mmCIF file of C-alpha atoms in Angstrom:
data_model
loop_
_atom_site.group_PDB
_atom_site.id
_atom_site.type_symbol
_atom_site.label_atom_id
_atom_site.label_comp_id
_atom_site.label_asym_id
_atom_site.label_seq_id
_atom_site.Cartn_x
_atom_site.Cartn_y
_atom_site.Cartn_z
ATOM 1 C CA MET A 1348 85.840 -100.611 -68.017
ATOM 2 C CA LYS A 1349 88.635 -98.264 -67.199
ATOM 3 C CA PRO A 1350 92.067 -97.492 -68.664
ATOM 4 C CA ALA A 1351 94.842 -99.841 -67.388
ATOM 5 C CA PRO A 1352 97.092 -98.042 -65.010
ATOM 6 C CA PRO A 1353 100.427 -96.712 -66.409
ATOM 7 C CA VAL A 1354 102.958 -99.093 -64.951
ATOM 8 C CA THR A 1355 106.525 -99.716 -65.864
ATOM 9 C CA SER A 1356 109.174 -102.204 -64.579
ATOM 10 C CA THR A 1357 111.754 -104.685 -65.797
ATOM 11 C CA THR A 1358 111.558 -108.303 -66.595
ATOM 12 C CA TYR A 1359 113.733 -111.011 -65.095
ATOM 13 C CA ASP A 1360 115.538 -111.028 -68.409
ATOM 14 C CA GLY A 1361 116.333 -107.297 -68.003
ATOM 15 C CA ASP A 1362 113.936 -105.952 -70.641
ATOM 16 C CA VAL A 1363 111.778 -102.910 -69.911
ATOM 17 C CA PHE A 1364 108.093 -103.602 -69.255
ATOM 18 C CA ASP A 1365 105.960 -100.634 -70.114
ATOM 19 C CA LEU A 1366 102.284 -101.622 -70.163
ATOM 20 C CA SER A 1367 101.334 -98.610 -72.232
ATOM 21 C CA ARG A 1368 103.653 -99.996 -75.049
ATOM 22 C CA ARG A 1369 101.570 -103.206 -75.234
ATOM 23 C CA ARG A 1370 98.786 -101.448 -77.102
ATOM 24 C CA GLY A 1371 97.448 -103.342 -80.127
ATOM 25 C CA SER A 1372 97.629 -106.811 -78.330
ATOM 26 C CA TRP A 1373 95.513 -108.388 -75.657
ATOM 27 C CA VAL A 1374 97.544 -108.445 -72.505
ATOM 28 C CA VAL A 1375 97.036 -111.062 -69.744
ATOM 29 C CA LEU A 1376 98.741 -110.049 -66.347
ATOM 30 C CA ASN A 1377 98.986 -112.999 -63.896
ATOM 31 C CA PHE A 1378 99.913 -112.020 -60.432
ATOM 32 C CA PHE A 1379 101.940 -114.875 -58.860
ATOM 33 C CA ASN A 1380 104.025 -116.073 -56.021
ATOM 34 C CA SER A 1381 106.121 -119.196 -55.795
ATOM 35 C CA THR A 1382 104.869 -120.079 -52.335
ATOM 36 C CA CYS A 1383 101.248 -119.609 -53.226
ATOM 37 C CA LEU A 1384 99.526 -123.127 -53.632
ATOM 38 C CA PRO A 1385 96.708 -121.875 -55.817
ATOM 39 C CA CYS A 1386 99.408 -120.174 -58.052
ATOM 40 C CA LYS A 1387 101.211 -123.516 -58.315
ATOM 41 C CA ARG A 1388 98.004 -125.371 -59.206
ATOM 42 C CA GLU A 1389 97.051 -122.719 -61.713
ATOM 43 C CA HIS A 1390 100.445 -122.573 -63.524
ATOM 44 C CA PRO A 1391 99.838 -125.591 -65.760
ATOM 45 C CA GLU A 1392 96.704 -123.967 -67.025
ATOM 46 C CA LEU A 1393 98.670 -120.823 -68.098
ATOM 47 C CA VAL A 1394 101.199 -123.078 -69.756
ATOM 48 C CA ALA A 1395 98.410 -124.862 -71.619
ATOM 49 C CA PHE A 1396 96.876 -121.528 -72.671
ATOM 50 C CA SER A 1397 100.210 -120.211 -73.895
ATOM 51 C CA THR A 1398 101.106 -123.353 -75.725
ATOM 52 C CA ALA A 1399 97.669 -123.704 -77.448
ATOM 53 C CA ARG A 1400 97.723 -120.091 -78.681
ATOM 54 C CA ARG A 1401 101.254 -120.492 -79.962
ATOM 55 C CA GLU A 1402 100.479 -123.774 -81.756
ATOM 56 C CA ALA A 1403 97.401 -122.188 -83.295
ATOM 57 C CA GLY A 1404 99.472 -119.234 -84.588
ATOM 58 C CA GLN A 1405 97.681 -116.838 -82.419
ATOM 59 C CA THR A 1406 100.029 -114.055 -81.554
ATOM 60 C CA ASP A 1407 97.463 -111.447 -80.474
ATOM 61 C CA VAL A 1408 97.793 -112.198 -76.739
ATOM 62 C CA GLU A 1409 100.800 -111.310 -74.557
ATOM 63 C CA LEU A 1410 100.998 -113.102 -71.218
ATOM 64 C CA PHE A 1411 103.042 -111.727 -68.410
ATOM 65 C CA THR A 1412 103.627 -113.024 -64.873
ATOM 66 C CA ILE A 1413 103.848 -110.167 -62.241
ATOM 67 C CA VAL A 1414 105.912 -111.041 -59.089
ATOM 68 C CA ASN A 1415 105.841 -109.110 -55.850
ATOM 69 C CA ASP A 1416 107.531 -110.053 -52.598
ATOM 70 C CA ASP A 1417 109.240 -113.304 -53.786
ATOM 71 C CA ASP A 1418 112.668 -114.703 -54.179
ATOM 72 C CA GLU A 1419 113.797 -114.373 -57.872
ATOM 73 C CA LYS A 1420 115.721 -117.787 -57.718
ATOM 74 C CA ALA A 1421 112.533 -119.498 -56.357
ATOM 75 C CA VAL A 1422 110.456 -118.071 -59.089
ATOM 76 C CA ARG A 1423 113.040 -118.993 -61.814
ATOM 77 C CA ASP A 1424 113.416 -122.503 -60.445
ATOM 78 C CA PHE A 1425 109.585 -122.856 -60.478
ATOM 79 C CA PHE A 1426 109.300 -121.804 -64.066
ATOM 80 C CA ALA A 1427 112.271 -123.959 -65.144
ATOM 81 C CA ALA A 1428 110.700 -127.032 -63.456
ATOM 82 C CA ASN A 1429 107.079 -126.351 -64.539
ATOM 83 C CA GLY A 1430 107.362 -124.571 -67.845
ATOM 84 C CA GLY A 1431 106.303 -121.155 -68.988
ATOM 85 C CA ASP A 1432 108.425 -119.108 -71.417
ATOM 86 C CA TRP A 1433 106.671 -115.742 -71.098
ATOM 87 C CA PRO A 1434 108.166 -112.693 -69.441
ATOM 88 C CA ILE A 1435 108.260 -112.476 -65.646
ATOM 89 C CA VAL A 1436 107.870 -108.881 -64.466
ATOM 90 C CA ARG A 1437 109.387 -107.499 -61.285
ATOM 91 C CA ASP A 1438 107.043 -105.657 -58.937
ATOM 92 C CA ASP A 1439 109.612 -105.188 -56.211
ATOM 93 C CA ASP A 1440 108.055 -101.963 -54.948
ATOM 94 C CA SER A 1441 104.511 -103.205 -55.179
ATOM 95 C CA GLU A 1442 103.704 -100.411 -57.664
ATOM 96 C CA ILE A 1443 101.918 -102.755 -60.174
ATOM 97 C CA SER A 1444 100.040 -104.646 -57.484
ATOM 98 C CA VAL A 1445 98.768 -101.454 -55.834
ATOM 99 C CA ALA A 1446 97.891 -99.826 -59.161
ATOM 100 C CA PHE A 1447 95.695 -102.710 -60.000
ATOM 101 C CA GLY A 1448 94.357 -103.283 -56.538
ATOM 102 C CA VAL A 1449 95.456 -106.885 -56.200
ATOM 103 C CA ALA A 1450 93.938 -108.265 -53.074
ATOM 104 C CA LYS A 1451 95.885 -111.662 -53.028
ATOM 105 C CA VAL A 1452 97.441 -113.924 -55.589
ATOM 106 C CA PRO A 1453 96.630 -115.464 -57.922
ATOM 107 C CA GLU A 1454 94.807 -112.746 -59.811
ATOM 108 C CA THR A 1455 94.633 -112.444 -63.534
ATOM 109 C CA TRP A 1456 93.751 -109.314 -65.438
ATOM 110 C CA ILE A 1457 92.917 -108.921 -69.138
ATOM 111 C CA ILE A 1458 93.645 -105.671 -70.861
ATOM 112 C CA SER A 1459 92.173 -104.925 -74.367
ATOM 113 C CA PRO A 1460 94.327 -103.851 -77.284
ATOM 114 C CA THR A 1461 93.073 -100.296 -76.704
ATOM 115 C CA GLY A 1462 94.423 -100.301 -73.026
ATOM 116 C CA LEU A 1463 91.214 -100.927 -71.175
ATOM 117 C CA VAL A 1464 91.007 -103.245 -68.152
ATOM 118 C CA VAL A 1465 88.197 -105.555 -69.431
ATOM 119 C CA GLU A 1466 88.336 -108.537 -67.009
ATOM 120 C CA ARG A 1467 89.660 -109.469 -63.545
ATOM 121 C CA PHE A 1468 89.748 -113.070 -62.330
ATOM 122 C CA THR A 1469 90.464 -113.510 -58.547
ATOM 123 C CA GLY A 1470 91.677 -117.077 -57.641
ATOM 124 C CA GLN A 1471 92.728 -119.873 -60.006
ATOM 125 C CA ILE A 1472 91.815 -119.858 -63.689
ATOM 126 C CA THR A 1473 91.839 -122.446 -66.399
ATOM 127 C CA ALA A 1474 93.170 -122.279 -69.826
ATOM 128 C CA ALA A 1475 89.577 -122.765 -71.121
ATOM 129 C CA LEU A 1476 88.279 -119.929 -69.062
ATOM 130 C CA LEU A 1477 91.040 -117.516 -70.158
ATOM 131 C CA GLY A 1478 90.667 -118.536 -73.798
ATOM 132 C CA THR A 1479 86.886 -118.170 -73.719
ATOM 133 C CA ALA A 1480 87.012 -114.768 -72.046
ATOM 134 C CA ILE A 1481 89.409 -113.381 -74.500
ATOM 135 C CA GLN A 1482 87.407 -114.818 -77.542
ATOM 136 C CA GLU A 1483 84.147 -113.268 -76.038
ATOM 137 C CA LEU A 1484 85.722 -110.006 -75.330
ATOM 138 C CA SER A 1485 87.285 -109.746 -78.714
ATOM 139 C CA GLY A 1486 84.066 -110.518 -80.438
ATOM 140 C CA GLY A 1487 85.303 -113.944 -81.489
ATOM 141 C CA SER A 1488 88.361 -112.692 -83.347
ATOM 142 C CA ALA A 1489 91.034 -113.615 -80.788
#
């Protein structure tokens, strides 16, 4: 395990995204592109994960989609049509992708409440896989 890289950007809604300020929560970063077929197939699983956590009253996990080299309108249209109400973070200069060493999308990273990178998934994930990973990493408390 190593500390998460210190990355900052803005969300599509104009909010500041500073990963170091997410301490205290589990953070899930999902690297996404609207033209990526595996990303499109994976998206309903992220929606299911987010919905299940919210319905269970579990607020200890923050989900962010990181977008590099994509058209903002295409991404917004995809989310509008397919769900997903979590923040979308701009990675226009590839700083976040490079800092994490993203090979190709989709990739999903889990960062612990103490700021350590504790898991990396390459390729599509499922809601169950993500939920189980966080539960196991948190010692069953998440």
